[in-house]
Every structure is written in C-alpha cells, then in structure tokens.
C-alpha cells in the first residue's frame, strides 16, 4: 500500500490537513430553520396579499377608432362604494386612455363605461380597484 508521503514530496505542496468529521447535525439544523422561516414568510405574505378585497373581471369590451366601451364586474369584500381604474392599450402596448370609474355600493357590481382614447385601442382592462376614502 502506498502512503500519502510517497505521492507528494515532503515540503513541496505545503502542510496536509487532517480530514474533519462531517457535521451533519449543524447542516440539518440550518436547513430545517431555513425551511421554517420560509414557511412563516410565505404564510404571512399570503394572508396580507393573497386574498384581494376587489376582484375585477372584464366581461365584454367593444373597440372604436377613438374609444372603447367595456362592461366589467367587480366582486368586493366590502359592500361600500369603490373606484376602479380602467385603461386601454394600443397595438404597441402603450396606454392610450385611462380613467377612474366610481362603483356604487353592492356586491357584485356590473358597470358599463365608455373610455375615450388618444388613438385606436386594441385592448381594455381593469388593473385595480380600491375603496373610496370618505
């Protein structure tokens, strides 16, 4: 059997270190702790942002050369009035029209709105809704 001393000439490659015993307990502890922290963070973010107060959905939209008429429905967590932001985009994706549309109290609410645009639109959307500050 050949020893390590015969493979490497003494003093040429520096001092050889002894192997350390594996520390599986420390590694396992940090893996479990990281998983618990990640789970707590995911649950906290889901509770804060996972259940929206307003869920708008475009039911129908009709395009014109300088306007779009859209009908959308909003499911609200609260029965009070709200405001939804609507916008239209052109073929390049640029915004060509936008407005804030007031919603009456009730749940769900269906609204039809005609949005004037600065050019020919190809899509209409309702990206966000919020409560009306009183």
mmCIF file of C-alpha atoms in Angstrom:
data_model
loop_
_atom_site.group_PDB
_atom_site.id
_atom_site.type_symbol
_atom_site.label_atom_id
_atom_site.label_comp_id
_atom_site.label_asym_id
_atom_site.label_seq_id
_atom_site.Cartn_x
_atom_site.Cartn_y
_atom_site.Cartn_z
ATOM 1 C CA UNK A 1 0.000 0.000 0.000
ATOM 2 C CA UNK A 2 1.290 3.472 -0.891
ATOM 3 C CA UNK A 3 1.183 6.222 1.747
ATOM 4 C CA UNK A 4 0.498 9.950 1.185
ATOM 5 C CA UNK A 5 4.150 10.751 1.879
ATOM 6 C CA UNK A 6 5.275 8.775 -1.149
ATOM 7 C CA UNK A 7 2.866 10.518 -3.548
ATOM 8 C CA UNK A 8 3.740 14.120 -2.673
ATOM 9 C CA UNK A 9 7.332 15.137 -1.969
ATOM 10 C CA UNK A 10 7.725 16.495 1.566
ATOM 11 C CA UNK A 11 7.616 20.291 1.831
ATOM 12 C CA UNK A 12 6.731 20.912 -1.797
ATOM 13 C CA UNK A 13 2.936 21.372 -1.554
ATOM 14 C CA UNK A 14 2.557 22.725 1.934
ATOM 15 C CA UNK A 15 1.220 21.014 5.020
ATOM 16 C CA UNK A 16 -1.582 18.489 4.515
ATOM 17 C CA UNK A 17 -4.618 18.841 6.746
ATOM 18 C CA UNK A 18 -6.362 16.079 8.565
ATOM 19 C CA UNK A 19 -9.931 15.337 7.492
ATOM 20 C CA UNK A 20 -12.578 16.830 9.759
ATOM 21 C CA UNK A 21 -15.543 14.760 10.843
ATOM 22 C CA UNK A 22 -18.761 15.577 8.977
ATOM 23 C CA UNK A 23 -21.076 17.985 10.814
ATOM 24 C CA UNK A 24 -24.406 16.763 9.590
ATOM 25 C CA UNK A 25 -26.248 17.996 12.665
ATOM 26 C CA UNK A 26 -25.332 21.642 12.042
ATOM 27 C CA UNK A 27 -26.222 21.417 8.350
ATOM 28 C CA UNK A 28 -29.547 19.751 9.118
ATOM 29 C CA UNK A 29 -30.349 22.381 11.744
ATOM 30 C CA UNK A 30 -29.773 25.254 9.302
ATOM 31 C CA UNK A 31 -31.809 23.539 6.578
ATOM 32 C CA UNK A 32 -34.779 22.986 8.912
ATOM 33 C CA UNK A 33 -34.521 26.527 10.316
ATOM 34 C CA UNK A 34 -34.450 27.984 6.786
ATOM 35 C CA UNK A 35 -37.493 25.941 5.788
ATOM 36 C CA UNK A 36 -39.440 27.114 8.861
ATOM 37 C CA UNK A 37 -38.535 30.765 8.219
ATOM 38 C CA UNK A 38 -39.566 30.410 4.566
ATOM 39 C CA UNK A 39 -42.886 28.823 5.515
ATOM 40 C CA UNK A 40 -43.692 31.549 8.046
ATOM 41 C CA UNK A 41 -42.796 34.239 5.479
ATOM 42 C CA UNK A 42 -44.957 32.605 2.807
ATOM 43 C CA UNK A 43 -47.952 32.347 5.159
ATOM 44 C CA UNK A 44 -47.592 35.971 6.264
ATOM 45 C CA UNK A 45 -47.392 37.273 2.694
ATOM 46 C CA UNK A 46 -50.362 35.143 1.606
ATOM 47 C CA UNK A 47 -52.516 36.479 4.446
ATOM 48 C CA UNK A 48 -51.576 40.049 3.572
ATOM 49 C CA UNK A 49 -51.651 39.937 -0.235
ATOM 50 C CA UNK A 50 -53.171 36.580 -1.220
ATOM 51 C CA UNK A 51 -56.842 37.398 -0.799
ATOM 52 C CA UNK A 52 -57.704 40.604 -2.681
ATOM 53 C CA UNK A 53 -60.509 42.855 -1.438
ATOM 54 C CA UNK A 54 -61.593 43.558 -5.030
ATOM 55 C CA UNK A 55 -61.689 41.121 -7.952
ATOM 56 C CA UNK A 56 -62.478 42.953 -11.214
ATOM 57 C CA UNK A 57 -63.217 40.997 -14.373
ATOM 58 C CA UNK A 58 -63.854 42.401 -17.850
ATOM 59 C CA UNK A 59 -66.997 40.754 -19.211
ATOM 60 C CA UNK A 60 -67.028 42.419 -22.640
ATOM 61 C CA UNK A 61 -65.348 45.277 -24.488
ATOM 62 C CA UNK A 62 -66.039 46.865 -27.857
ATOM 63 C CA UNK A 63 -63.378 48.856 -29.674
ATOM 64 C CA UNK A 64 -63.822 52.035 -31.691
ATOM 65 C CA UNK A 65 -61.337 54.307 -33.501
ATOM 66 C CA UNK A 66 -61.101 56.764 -30.586
ATOM 67 C CA UNK A 67 -62.848 54.984 -27.710
ATOM 68 C CA UNK A 68 -63.617 51.635 -26.141
ATOM 69 C CA UNK A 69 -66.747 50.584 -24.313
ATOM 70 C CA UNK A 70 -66.218 47.991 -21.659
ATOM 71 C CA UNK A 71 -68.502 46.126 -19.298
ATOM 72 C CA UNK A 72 -66.864 44.781 -16.178
ATOM 73 C CA UNK A 73 -67.958 43.094 -12.975
ATOM 74 C CA UNK A 74 -66.365 43.612 -9.569
ATOM 75 C CA UNK A 75 -66.687 41.280 -6.587
ATOM 76 C CA UNK A 76 -65.990 43.236 -3.420
ATOM 77 C CA UNK A 77 -65.174 42.142 0.136
ATOM 78 C CA UNK A 78 -66.995 45.216 1.471
ATOM 79 C CA UNK A 79 -70.439 46.422 0.418
ATOM 80 C CA UNK A 80 -69.486 50.114 0.252
ATOM 81 C CA UNK A 81 -68.672 52.251 -2.805
ATOM 82 C CA UNK A 82 -65.329 51.901 -4.580
ATOM 83 C CA UNK A 83 -63.315 53.216 -7.527
ATOM 84 C CA UNK A 84 -61.772 51.131 -10.310
ATOM 85 C CA UNK A 85 -59.003 52.226 -12.660
ATOM 86 C CA UNK A 86 -59.667 51.292 -16.302
ATOM 87 C CA UNK A 87 -57.248 51.641 -19.196
ATOM 88 C CA UNK A 88 -56.910 50.915 -22.894
ATOM 89 C CA UNK A 89 -53.756 49.997 -24.777
ATOM 90 C CA UNK A 90 -52.735 50.249 -28.429
ATOM 91 C CA UNK A 91 -51.038 47.582 -30.572
ATOM 92 C CA UNK A 92 -47.576 48.523 -29.254
ATOM 93 C CA UNK A 93 -48.768 48.141 -25.638
ATOM 94 C CA UNK A 94 -48.748 51.845 -24.821
ATOM 95 C CA UNK A 95 -51.592 53.260 -22.766
ATOM 96 C CA UNK A 96 -53.913 55.349 -24.960
ATOM 97 C CA UNK A 97 -56.652 56.015 -22.415
ATOM 98 C CA UNK A 98 -57.255 55.735 -18.668
ATOM 99 C CA UNK A 99 -59.864 56.775 -16.137
ATOM 100 C CA UNK A 100 -61.066 56.147 -12.593
ATOM 101 C CA UNK A 101 -64.623 54.801 -12.602
ATOM 102 C CA UNK A 102 -66.786 55.123 -9.468
ATOM 103 C CA UNK A 103 -68.647 51.987 -8.362
ATOM 104 C CA UNK A 104 -71.881 52.056 -6.366
ATOM 105 C CA UNK A 105 -72.376 50.089 -3.168
ATOM 106 C CA UNK A 106 -73.361 46.462 -3.505
ATOM 107 C CA UNK A 107 -71.795 43.152 -4.343
ATOM 108 C CA UNK A 108 -71.171 42.161 -7.111
ATOM 109 C CA UNK A 109 -71.365 45.315 -9.218
ATOM 110 C CA UNK A 110 -71.558 45.375 -13.038
ATOM 111 C CA UNK A 111 -70.590 48.638 -14.771
ATOM 112 C CA UNK A 112 -70.561 49.711 -18.427
ATOM 113 C CA UNK A 113 -68.161 52.563 -19.203
ATOM 114 C CA UNK A 114 -67.041 54.300 -22.421
ATOM 115 C CA UNK A 115 -63.390 55.320 -22.301
ATOM 116 C CA UNK A 116 -62.098 57.995 -24.696
ATOM 117 C CA UNK A 117 -58.692 57.176 -26.186
ATOM 118 C CA UNK A 118 -55.973 59.165 -27.943
ATOM 119 C CA UNK A 119 -55.585 56.529 -30.659
ATOM 120 C CA UNK A 120 -57.074 53.230 -31.798
ATOM 121 C CA UNK A 121 -57.162 50.769 -28.875
ATOM 122 C CA UNK A 122 -56.742 47.001 -29.139
ATOM 123 C CA UNK A 123 -57.477 46.050 -25.523
ATOM 124 C CA UNK A 124 -59.230 47.285 -22.401
ATOM 125 C CA UNK A 125 -58.560 46.218 -18.821
ATOM 126 C CA UNK A 126 -59.329 46.930 -15.177
ATOM 127 C CA UNK A 127 -55.989 46.538 -13.364
ATOM 128 C CA UNK A 128 -57.050 47.676 -9.877
ATOM 129 C CA UNK A 129 -59.892 48.777 -7.631
ATOM 130 C CA UNK A 130 -59.821 50.481 -4.237
ATOM 131 C CA UNK A 131 -62.187 51.691 -1.555
ATOM 132 C CA UNK A 132 -63.447 55.251 -1.700
ATOM 133 C CA UNK A 133 -61.959 57.313 1.139
ATOM 134 C CA UNK A 134 -64.685 59.118 2.999
#
